[in-house]
Amino acid sequence: MAHPLRPAHIIVPNPTVEQFIRFDIAEKTGVAANLHIRLLTSYLAELVREADPNIQILDRMDLQLLIFTRLQDEAFIAENQLHAIKRYLNHSATRASARMRGFQLAGELARLLEEYSFSRRPMLASWQRNQRTLGQDARAVEEWQMKLWRALFDSQRRMKHVHGQNTAVSQLSLFGSDPEPHSGAGTG
């Protein structure tokens, strides 16, 4: 048994598992104290940062800001043929409400793309090869999501630079982990 005054270090994949662990330990032992619980993503980001300060793992907030910034650029939307997104953003009465819609959409897309990076790596690998994975009924949605993914990230899941910006790599940004799809994994 671990020393009661030393914290138990636990790494979890998401906040739901963290809460489950806390409740389960409290239920079984009567108390859930001195637990040092961290999310896997923040733990891995710290390890990467310690190994190479020039590498940055994008978290959901970073990704939301990246997507929001890109969605405000009409040239980016036109160049990547993101017509569905443009229609959604243009369905606003004012420029301010369009920006608000863009920020909210960027948040939802960041959540979705983060989830895809954890649970649908084979799908993202197919998207990098410009191959669709979903059935006909989801084709339109998959089409614009794939275009957005390909516009944001290269084949190694590094953030692409925007035209007109310095393209010299002074900082490498990765989203998700393990750029190679796992063989035999389904699109789950």
mmCIF file of C-alpha atoms in Angstrom, residues 56-177:
data_model
loop_
_atom_site.group_PDB
_atom_site.id
_atom_site.type_symbol
_atom_site.label_atom_id
_atom_site.label_comp_id
_atom_site.label_asym_id
_atom_site.label_seq_id
_atom_site.Cartn_x
_atom_site.Cartn_y
_atom_site.Cartn_z
ATOM 1 C CA GLN A 56 3.706 22.734 -28.894
ATOM 2 C CA ILE A 57 0.736 20.406 -28.487
ATOM 3 C CA LEU A 58 -2.457 22.251 -29.353
ATOM 4 C CA ASP A 59 -5.137 21.955 -26.731
ATOM 5 C CA ARG A 60 -8.800 22.549 -27.460
ATOM 6 C CA MET A 61 -8.629 26.281 -26.660
ATOM 7 C CA ASP A 62 -5.599 26.750 -28.922
ATOM 8 C CA LEU A 63 -7.383 24.863 -31.661
ATOM 9 C CA GLN A 64 -10.525 26.947 -31.219
ATOM 10 C CA LEU A 65 -8.511 30.150 -31.638
ATOM 11 C CA LEU A 66 -6.693 28.706 -34.657
ATOM 12 C CA ILE A 67 -9.968 27.729 -36.337
ATOM 13 C CA PHE A 68 -11.625 31.038 -35.430
ATOM 14 C CA THR A 69 -8.729 33.016 -36.893
ATOM 15 C CA ARG A 70 -8.801 31.007 -40.100
ATOM 16 C CA LEU A 71 -12.594 31.274 -40.415
ATOM 17 C CA GLN A 72 -12.319 35.075 -40.278
ATOM 18 C CA ASP A 73 -10.099 34.976 -43.369
ATOM 19 C CA GLU A 74 -12.316 34.992 -46.471
ATOM 20 C CA ALA A 75 -9.371 33.997 -48.662
ATOM 21 C CA PHE A 76 -8.807 30.905 -46.490
ATOM 22 C CA ILE A 77 -12.480 29.924 -46.811
ATOM 23 C CA ALA A 78 -12.514 30.487 -50.581
ATOM 24 C CA GLU A 79 -9.165 28.779 -51.241
ATOM 25 C CA ASN A 80 -10.255 25.668 -49.321
ATOM 26 C CA GLN A 81 -13.783 25.661 -50.745
ATOM 27 C CA LEU A 82 -15.433 25.783 -47.336
ATOM 28 C CA HIS A 83 -18.775 26.882 -48.799
ATOM 29 C CA ALA A 84 -20.899 25.262 -46.074
ATOM 30 C CA ILE A 85 -19.026 27.186 -43.384
ATOM 31 C CA LYS A 86 -19.303 30.424 -45.366
ATOM 32 C CA ARG A 87 -23.088 29.966 -45.683
ATOM 33 C CA TYR A 88 -23.349 29.335 -41.943
ATOM 34 C CA LEU A 89 -21.295 32.401 -41.061
ATOM 35 C CA ASN A 90 -23.144 34.611 -43.542
ATOM 36 C CA HIS A 91 -26.449 33.729 -41.889
ATOM 37 C CA SER A 92 -25.999 36.616 -39.451
ATOM 38 C CA ALA A 93 -27.567 40.048 -39.330
ATOM 39 C CA THR A 94 -24.406 41.920 -38.330
ATOM 40 C CA ARG A 95 -20.644 41.543 -38.576
ATOM 41 C CA ALA A 96 -20.464 41.205 -34.781
ATOM 42 C CA SER A 97 -23.003 38.374 -34.762
ATOM 43 C CA ALA A 98 -21.120 36.683 -37.611
ATOM 44 C CA ARG A 99 -17.927 36.841 -35.550
ATOM 45 C CA MET A 100 -19.776 35.422 -32.541
ATOM 46 C CA ARG A 101 -21.166 32.590 -34.695
ATOM 47 C CA GLY A 102 -17.651 31.994 -35.979
ATOM 48 C CA PHE A 103 -16.216 31.778 -32.467
ATOM 49 C CA GLN A 104 -18.961 29.400 -31.323
ATOM 50 C CA LEU A 105 -18.540 27.273 -34.449
ATOM 51 C CA ALA A 106 -14.769 27.209 -33.912
ATOM 52 C CA GLY A 107 -15.362 25.903 -30.376
ATOM 53 C CA GLU A 108 -17.597 23.101 -31.595
ATOM 54 C CA LEU A 109 -15.193 22.220 -34.406
ATOM 55 C CA ALA A 110 -12.248 22.196 -31.982
ATOM 56 C CA ARG A 111 -14.150 19.789 -29.733
ATOM 57 C CA LEU A 112 -15.062 17.603 -32.689
ATOM 58 C CA LEU A 113 -11.584 17.534 -34.226
ATOM 59 C CA GLU A 114 -10.041 16.816 -30.836
ATOM 60 C CA GLU A 115 -12.408 13.875 -30.434
ATOM 61 C CA TYR A 116 -11.564 12.654 -33.937
ATOM 62 C CA SER A 117 -7.849 12.804 -33.074
ATOM 63 C CA PHE A 118 -8.478 10.447 -30.147
ATOM 64 C CA SER A 119 -11.099 8.087 -31.521
ATOM 65 C CA ARG A 120 -11.029 8.281 -35.336
ATOM 66 C CA ARG A 121 -7.397 8.299 -36.343
ATOM 67 C CA PRO A 122 -7.952 6.007 -39.340
ATOM 68 C CA MET A 123 -10.607 8.427 -40.608
ATOM 69 C CA LEU A 124 -8.178 11.360 -40.306
ATOM 70 C CA ALA A 125 -5.486 9.351 -42.107
ATOM 71 C CA SER A 126 -7.988 8.687 -44.917
ATOM 72 C CA TRP A 127 -8.837 12.377 -45.039
ATOM 73 C CA GLN A 128 -5.160 13.219 -45.501
ATOM 74 C CA ARG A 129 -5.259 10.965 -48.590
ATOM 75 C CA ASN A 130 -8.446 12.796 -49.692
ATOM 76 C CA GLN A 131 -10.540 9.652 -49.118
ATOM 77 C CA ARG A 132 -13.983 9.684 -47.562
ATOM 78 C CA THR A 133 -14.915 7.103 -44.946
ATOM 79 C CA LEU A 134 -18.573 7.755 -44.147
ATOM 80 C CA GLY A 135 -21.650 6.628 -46.015
ATOM 81 C CA GLN A 136 -23.650 8.587 -48.565
ATOM 82 C CA ASP A 137 -26.014 9.995 -45.923
ATOM 83 C CA ALA A 138 -23.117 11.809 -44.190
ATOM 84 C CA ARG A 139 -21.173 12.717 -47.329
ATOM 85 C CA ALA A 140 -21.917 16.462 -47.334
ATOM 86 C CA VAL A 141 -20.879 16.903 -43.693
ATOM 87 C CA GLU A 142 -17.788 14.747 -44.107
ATOM 88 C CA GLU A 143 -16.820 16.702 -47.216
ATOM 89 C CA TRP A 144 -16.531 20.097 -45.512
ATOM 90 C CA GLN A 145 -15.029 18.620 -42.328
ATOM 91 C CA MET A 146 -12.374 16.851 -44.401
ATOM 92 C CA LYS A 147 -11.617 20.061 -46.315
ATOM 93 C CA LEU A 148 -11.235 21.975 -43.059
ATOM 94 C CA TRP A 149 -8.971 19.282 -41.564
ATOM 95 C CA ARG A 150 -6.782 19.219 -44.667
ATOM 96 C CA ALA A 151 -6.622 23.020 -44.691
ATOM 97 C CA LEU A 152 -5.497 23.161 -41.052
ATOM 98 C CA PHE A 153 -3.049 20.244 -40.815
ATOM 99 C CA ASP A 154 -0.450 18.562 -42.982
ATOM 100 C CA SER A 155 0.033 14.801 -43.350
ATOM 101 C CA GLN A 156 2.029 14.690 -40.089
ATOM 102 C CA ARG A 157 -0.753 16.554 -38.237
ATOM 103 C CA ARG A 158 1.360 19.674 -37.991
ATOM 104 C CA MET A 159 -0.454 22.960 -38.244
ATOM 105 C CA LYS A 160 -0.184 24.433 -41.715
ATOM 106 C CA HIS A 161 1.066 27.969 -42.070
ATOM 107 C CA VAL A 162 -1.223 30.608 -43.510
ATOM 108 C CA HIS A 163 -0.203 32.179 -46.814
ATOM 109 C CA GLY A 164 1.534 35.488 -46.312
ATOM 110 C CA GLN A 165 2.980 34.480 -42.953
ATOM 111 C CA ASN A 166 6.548 33.468 -42.304
ATOM 112 C CA THR A 167 6.777 29.806 -43.273
ATOM 113 C CA ALA A 168 10.105 29.175 -41.548
ATOM 114 C CA VAL A 169 9.490 26.621 -38.834
ATOM 115 C CA SER A 170 10.419 28.285 -35.585
ATOM 116 C CA GLN A 171 7.839 26.370 -33.608
ATOM 117 C CA LEU A 172 6.276 23.052 -34.514
ATOM 118 C CA SER A 173 2.642 22.613 -33.473
ATOM 119 C CA LEU A 174 1.066 19.194 -33.254
ATOM 120 C CA PHE A 175 -2.551 18.368 -32.635
ATOM 121 C CA GLY A 176 -3.374 15.042 -31.039
ATOM 122 C CA SER A 177 -0.724 12.405 -30.770
#
